[in-house]
Structure formats: C-alpha cells, structure tokens
Short mmCIF file of C-alpha atoms in Angstrom, two decimals:
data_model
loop_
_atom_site.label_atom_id
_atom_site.label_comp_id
_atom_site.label_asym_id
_atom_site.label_seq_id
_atom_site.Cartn_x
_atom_site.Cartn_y
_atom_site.Cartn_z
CA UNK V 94 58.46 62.33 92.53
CA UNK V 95 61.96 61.44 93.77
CA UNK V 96 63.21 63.10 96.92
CA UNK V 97 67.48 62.30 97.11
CA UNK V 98 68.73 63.19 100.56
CA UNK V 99 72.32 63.86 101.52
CA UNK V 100 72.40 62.72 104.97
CA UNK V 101 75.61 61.99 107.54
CA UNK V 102 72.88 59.55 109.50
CA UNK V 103 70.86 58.18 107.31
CA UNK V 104 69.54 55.93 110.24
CA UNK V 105 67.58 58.72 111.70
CA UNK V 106 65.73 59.32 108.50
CA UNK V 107 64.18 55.46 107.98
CA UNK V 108 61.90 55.25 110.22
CA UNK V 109 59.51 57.88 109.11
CA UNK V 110 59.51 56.43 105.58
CA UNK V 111 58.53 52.54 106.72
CA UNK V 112 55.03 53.53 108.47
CA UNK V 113 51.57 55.19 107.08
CA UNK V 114 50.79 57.63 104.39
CA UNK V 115 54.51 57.73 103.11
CA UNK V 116 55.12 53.91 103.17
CA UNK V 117 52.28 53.68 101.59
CA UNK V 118 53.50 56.64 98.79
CA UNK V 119 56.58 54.65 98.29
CA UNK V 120 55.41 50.56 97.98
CA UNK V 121 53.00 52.59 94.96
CA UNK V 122 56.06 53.79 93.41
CA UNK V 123 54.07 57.28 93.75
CA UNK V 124 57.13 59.09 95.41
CA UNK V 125 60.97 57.77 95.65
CA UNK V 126 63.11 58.69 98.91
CA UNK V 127 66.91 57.68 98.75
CA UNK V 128 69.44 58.27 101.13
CA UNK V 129 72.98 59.30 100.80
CA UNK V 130 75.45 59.02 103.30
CA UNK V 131 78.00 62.14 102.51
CA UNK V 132 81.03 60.26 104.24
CA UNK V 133 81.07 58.43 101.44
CA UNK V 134 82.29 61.15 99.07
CA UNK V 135 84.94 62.03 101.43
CA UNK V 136 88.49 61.84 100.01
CA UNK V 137 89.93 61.62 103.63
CA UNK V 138 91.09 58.54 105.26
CA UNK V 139 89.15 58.80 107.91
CA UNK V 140 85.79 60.09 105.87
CA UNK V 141 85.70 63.44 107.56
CA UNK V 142 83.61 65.78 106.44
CA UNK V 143 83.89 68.79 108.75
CA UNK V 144 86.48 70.78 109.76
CA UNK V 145 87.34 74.33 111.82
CA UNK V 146 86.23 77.35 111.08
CA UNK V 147 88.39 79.59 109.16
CA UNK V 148 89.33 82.60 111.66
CA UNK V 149 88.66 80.34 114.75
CA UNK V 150 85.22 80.35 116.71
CA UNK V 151 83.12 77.43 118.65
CA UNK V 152 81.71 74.35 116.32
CA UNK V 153 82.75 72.60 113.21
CA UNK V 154 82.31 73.40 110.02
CA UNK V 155 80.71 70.75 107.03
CA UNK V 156 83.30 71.23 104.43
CA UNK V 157 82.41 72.09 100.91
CA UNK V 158 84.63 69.00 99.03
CA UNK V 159 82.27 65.71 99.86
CA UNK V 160 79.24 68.13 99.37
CA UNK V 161 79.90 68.92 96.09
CA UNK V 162 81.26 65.31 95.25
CA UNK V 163 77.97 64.21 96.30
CA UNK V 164 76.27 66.75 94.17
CA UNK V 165 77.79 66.17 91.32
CA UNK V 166 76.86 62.40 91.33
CA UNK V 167 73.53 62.71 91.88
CA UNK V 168 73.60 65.31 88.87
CA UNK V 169 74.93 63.47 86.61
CA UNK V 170 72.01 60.72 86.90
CA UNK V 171 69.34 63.07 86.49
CA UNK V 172 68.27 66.67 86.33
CA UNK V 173 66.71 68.25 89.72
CA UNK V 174 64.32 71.03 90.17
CA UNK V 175 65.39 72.29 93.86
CA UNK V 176 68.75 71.64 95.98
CA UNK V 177 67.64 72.67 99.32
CA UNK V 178 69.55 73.03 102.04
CA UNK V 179 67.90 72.54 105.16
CA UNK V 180 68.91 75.46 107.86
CA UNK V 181 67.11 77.42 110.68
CA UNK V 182 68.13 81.10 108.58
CA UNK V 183 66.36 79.32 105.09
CA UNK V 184 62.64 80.39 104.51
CA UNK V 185 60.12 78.92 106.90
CA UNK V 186 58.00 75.84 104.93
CA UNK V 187 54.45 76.10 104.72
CA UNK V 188 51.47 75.16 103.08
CA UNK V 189 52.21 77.42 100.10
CA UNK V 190 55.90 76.43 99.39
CA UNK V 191 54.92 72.84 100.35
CA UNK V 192 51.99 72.59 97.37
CA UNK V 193 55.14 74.20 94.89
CA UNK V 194 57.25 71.35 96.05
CA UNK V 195 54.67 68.59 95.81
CA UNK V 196 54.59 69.95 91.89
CA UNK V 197 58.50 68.96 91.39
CA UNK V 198 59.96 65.78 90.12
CA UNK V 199 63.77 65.53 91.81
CA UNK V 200 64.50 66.97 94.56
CA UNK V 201 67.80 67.25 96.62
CA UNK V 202 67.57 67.36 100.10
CA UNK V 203 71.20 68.92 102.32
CA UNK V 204 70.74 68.10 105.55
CA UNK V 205 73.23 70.59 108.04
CA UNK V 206 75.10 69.54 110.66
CA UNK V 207 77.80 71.08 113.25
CA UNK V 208 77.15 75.04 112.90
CA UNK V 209 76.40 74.54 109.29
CA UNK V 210 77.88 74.17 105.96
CA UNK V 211 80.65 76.06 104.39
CA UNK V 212 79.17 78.94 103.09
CA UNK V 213 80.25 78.55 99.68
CA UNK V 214 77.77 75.66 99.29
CA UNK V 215 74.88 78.47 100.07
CA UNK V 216 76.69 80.54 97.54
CA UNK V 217 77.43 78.06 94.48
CA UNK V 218 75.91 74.98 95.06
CA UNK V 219 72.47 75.17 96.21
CA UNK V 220 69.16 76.43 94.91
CA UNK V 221 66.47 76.73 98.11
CA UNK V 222 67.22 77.21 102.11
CA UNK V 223 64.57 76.13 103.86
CA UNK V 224 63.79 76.30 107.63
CA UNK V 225 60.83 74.40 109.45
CA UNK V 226 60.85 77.12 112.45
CA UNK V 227 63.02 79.60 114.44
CA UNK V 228 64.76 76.93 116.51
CA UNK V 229 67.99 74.65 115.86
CA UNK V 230 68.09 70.98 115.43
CA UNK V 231 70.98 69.20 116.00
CA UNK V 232 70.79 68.25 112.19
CA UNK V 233 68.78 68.38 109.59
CA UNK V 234 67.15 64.66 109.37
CA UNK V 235 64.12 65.47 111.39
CA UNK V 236 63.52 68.74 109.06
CA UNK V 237 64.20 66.46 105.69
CA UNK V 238 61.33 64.03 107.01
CA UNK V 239 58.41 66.50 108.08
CA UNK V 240 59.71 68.14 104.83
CA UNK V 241 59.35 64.87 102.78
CA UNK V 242 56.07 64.32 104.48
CA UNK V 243 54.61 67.63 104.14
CA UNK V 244 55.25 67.56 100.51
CA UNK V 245 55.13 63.62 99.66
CA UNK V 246 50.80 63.62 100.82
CA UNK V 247 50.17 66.36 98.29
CA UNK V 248 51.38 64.16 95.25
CA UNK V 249 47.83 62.89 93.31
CA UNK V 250 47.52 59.55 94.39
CA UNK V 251 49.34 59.46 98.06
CA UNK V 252 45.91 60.09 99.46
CA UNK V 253 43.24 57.84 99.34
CA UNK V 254 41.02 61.07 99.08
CA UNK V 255 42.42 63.66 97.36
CA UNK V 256 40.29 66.42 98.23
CA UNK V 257 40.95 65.59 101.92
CA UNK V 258 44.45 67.24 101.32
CA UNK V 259 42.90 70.61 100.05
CA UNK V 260 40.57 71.14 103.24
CA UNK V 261 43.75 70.79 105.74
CA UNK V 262 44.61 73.97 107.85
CA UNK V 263 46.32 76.68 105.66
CA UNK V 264 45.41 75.95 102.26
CA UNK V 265 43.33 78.95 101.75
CA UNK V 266 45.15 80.78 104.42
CA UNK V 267 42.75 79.85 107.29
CA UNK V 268 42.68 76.79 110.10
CA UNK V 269 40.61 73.65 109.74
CA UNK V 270 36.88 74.31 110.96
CA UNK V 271 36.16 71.65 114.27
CA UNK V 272 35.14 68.12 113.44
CA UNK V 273 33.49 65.81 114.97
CA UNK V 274 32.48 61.97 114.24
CA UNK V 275 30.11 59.08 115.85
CA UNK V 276 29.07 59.23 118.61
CA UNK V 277 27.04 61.52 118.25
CA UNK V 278 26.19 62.68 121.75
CA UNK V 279 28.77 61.71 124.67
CA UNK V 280 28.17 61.82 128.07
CA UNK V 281 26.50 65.55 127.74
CA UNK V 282 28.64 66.77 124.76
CA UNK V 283 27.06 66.98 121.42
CA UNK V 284 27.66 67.46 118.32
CA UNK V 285 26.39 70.72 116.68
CA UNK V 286 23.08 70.29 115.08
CA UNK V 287 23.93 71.57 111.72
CA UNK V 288 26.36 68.38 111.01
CA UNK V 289 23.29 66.25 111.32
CA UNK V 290 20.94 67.94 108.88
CA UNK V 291 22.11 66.94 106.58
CA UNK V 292 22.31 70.17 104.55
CA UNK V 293 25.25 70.53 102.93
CA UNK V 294 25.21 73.93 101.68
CA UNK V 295 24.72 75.19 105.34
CA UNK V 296 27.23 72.65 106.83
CA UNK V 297 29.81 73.94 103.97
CA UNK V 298 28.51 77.20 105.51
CA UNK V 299 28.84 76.45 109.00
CA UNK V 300 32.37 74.97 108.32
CA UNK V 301 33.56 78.42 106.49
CA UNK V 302 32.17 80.36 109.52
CA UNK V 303 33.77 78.36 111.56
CA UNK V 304 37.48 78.05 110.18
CA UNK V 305 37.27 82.29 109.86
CA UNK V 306 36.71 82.65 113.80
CA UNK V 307 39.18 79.91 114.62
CA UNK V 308 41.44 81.72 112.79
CA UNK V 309 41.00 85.42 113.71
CA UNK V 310 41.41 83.87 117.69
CA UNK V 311 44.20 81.37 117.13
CA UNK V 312 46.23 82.68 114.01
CA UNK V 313 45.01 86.63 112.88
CA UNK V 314 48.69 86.93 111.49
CA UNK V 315 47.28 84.28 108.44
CA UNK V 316 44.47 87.42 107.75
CA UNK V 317 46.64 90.23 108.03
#
C-alpha cells in the first residue's frame, strides 16, 4: 500500500509515522507514506496557495491551481484508487470504510486548510470526503494520520497477529468484550473465573456475552 499526502505542513504529519505499529509497517516496506508539500506546485512568487473568497466572507480559501498541479503529478506516476479529501462535511471513517481502504493500493490523501478548498476540487478533482468526527481541525494533518493509522494496521502483515485486528471494537458492529491479564487477583479485584478455565468455547462465549451488553449500554446506536 502507498498512502501520498498533499500536505501545506508536512512537519506535523512525521511524527506519527517514526514510532510503533506504523514505523514498523513502513521499515517492512508493507505500507509507503510520502508527503507533499502543495506550496511547491504554486506558480506564485510567493508560493501562495489560498486566496479570498469569491463574494467576500471571513477565512481564506485553498485555491484550486497548486491542487490540481499537485494532482496531476502524482497521476502521472501511478494510478490511485481513492483521492480523499479530508473535511469535517465528508463521511465519518469507521471500521467499515477503514477495512475498504486497507484493501487499496494508492491512495491520495488532501489535507484542508483555511475554511476549505475551492469547491471545484470537491466537484472535479476528488473521489472520497472523509471526516473523522463532527468537529473542525485547524487542518487536516491530524485526520490524514489517525486515517493512515486506522487503515495502515489492517494491511496483512502490519500486525504481528493478524487476527488481533479482527477482534478490535466495531468489526462486527459491537465493542471489545473486557480484558484482563496477570495478575490475576489484585488487591481484592479478580479476574472473572471463566478466563481461567480454561474453556475456550465458554470463554469465546463469555466474551460474545459480554461485548453485546457493553454495547447495548455504551453504543445501542451500533444495534439499531
């Protein structure tokens, strides 16, 4: 998988990428990340890259020139299988859309800036808006990395156990059951019997039981 993001600061996005699962991804050569800055494909002087808003109004504007410039190089190296622009009005990622992704080979990620991008790149130039909640970022760097991360630990081989990635909370639309490790009584807390049967059939029952009821009190919307 290679994951090409279009970035005005591409030093908030390193960080995530140099620790853990998704170093890891990348030193295997499993997954790819590249950053773009988009001031480079700006034919001003002064590299801007926003401007105001036709018919006046508060912000700035990411214009639709270096955008497409940038675009159209990355194109012409490879074919991609999603440009997603990354916006609070896109479709809220989850599980669901996140296994889909982790299926792709190149993707392009747009990250927004200012009060977005000129609308004309929703209209022409992209294929997916995506949103990682109802609130607004100042950009869209921290949504391209829990993106990237989301997607980049479902990829066969990023995990060192790959079943570990279909037991996580909303794969089967229901939370994780509770889990519990060594010790296994602390202070006057212990750990439910059933764990330490050592039959798995019941425990795999337990564990189904369990995730249901956590999920009818915490999240009923995933049942509905």
């Amino acid at each position: 998988m290679r994951i090409d993001i279009i970035t005005l600061f591409p030093e908030l996005l390193k960080s995530p990428f140099e620790v853990s699962i998704l170093k890891r991804a990348l030193e295997s050569g499993i997954a790819q990340v590249h950053f773009h800055d988009l001031r480079t494909y700006s034919t001003h002087k002064q590299k801007q890259v926003d401007d105001y808003p036709f018919g006046g109004g508060a912000g700035m504007v990411m214009m639709i020139e270096p955008i497409d410039r940038s675009l159209e190089a990355l194109k012409k190296k490879r074919d991609y299988d999603a440009i997603i622009y990354l916006t609070p009005d896109g479709k809220t990622l989850n599980q669901k859309a996140a296994n889909h992704y982790s299926t792709l080979n190149n993707i392009i990620l747009l990250c927004g800036h200012y009060k977005g991008v000129d609308q004309r790149v929703r209209d022409h130039l992209i294929t997916h808006e995506i949103s990682i909640g109802d609130f607004v970022l100042s950009g869209g760097e921290l949504a391209a990395a829990i993106f990237c991360d989301s997607v980049i630990r479902l990829v066969p081989g990023v995990l060192g156990d790959e079943s570990s990635a279909l037991t996580d909370s909303f794969q089967d639309n229901l939370l994780a059951p509770p889990i519990y490790t060594r010790p296994a009584k602390y202070k006057e807390w212990e750990v439910p019997e059933i764990l330490t049967s050592g039959n798995t059939p019941k425990v795999e029952e337990w564990r189904d039981q369990k995730a249901l009821e956590r999920t009818q009190k915490l999240r009923p919307d995933l049942l509905e």
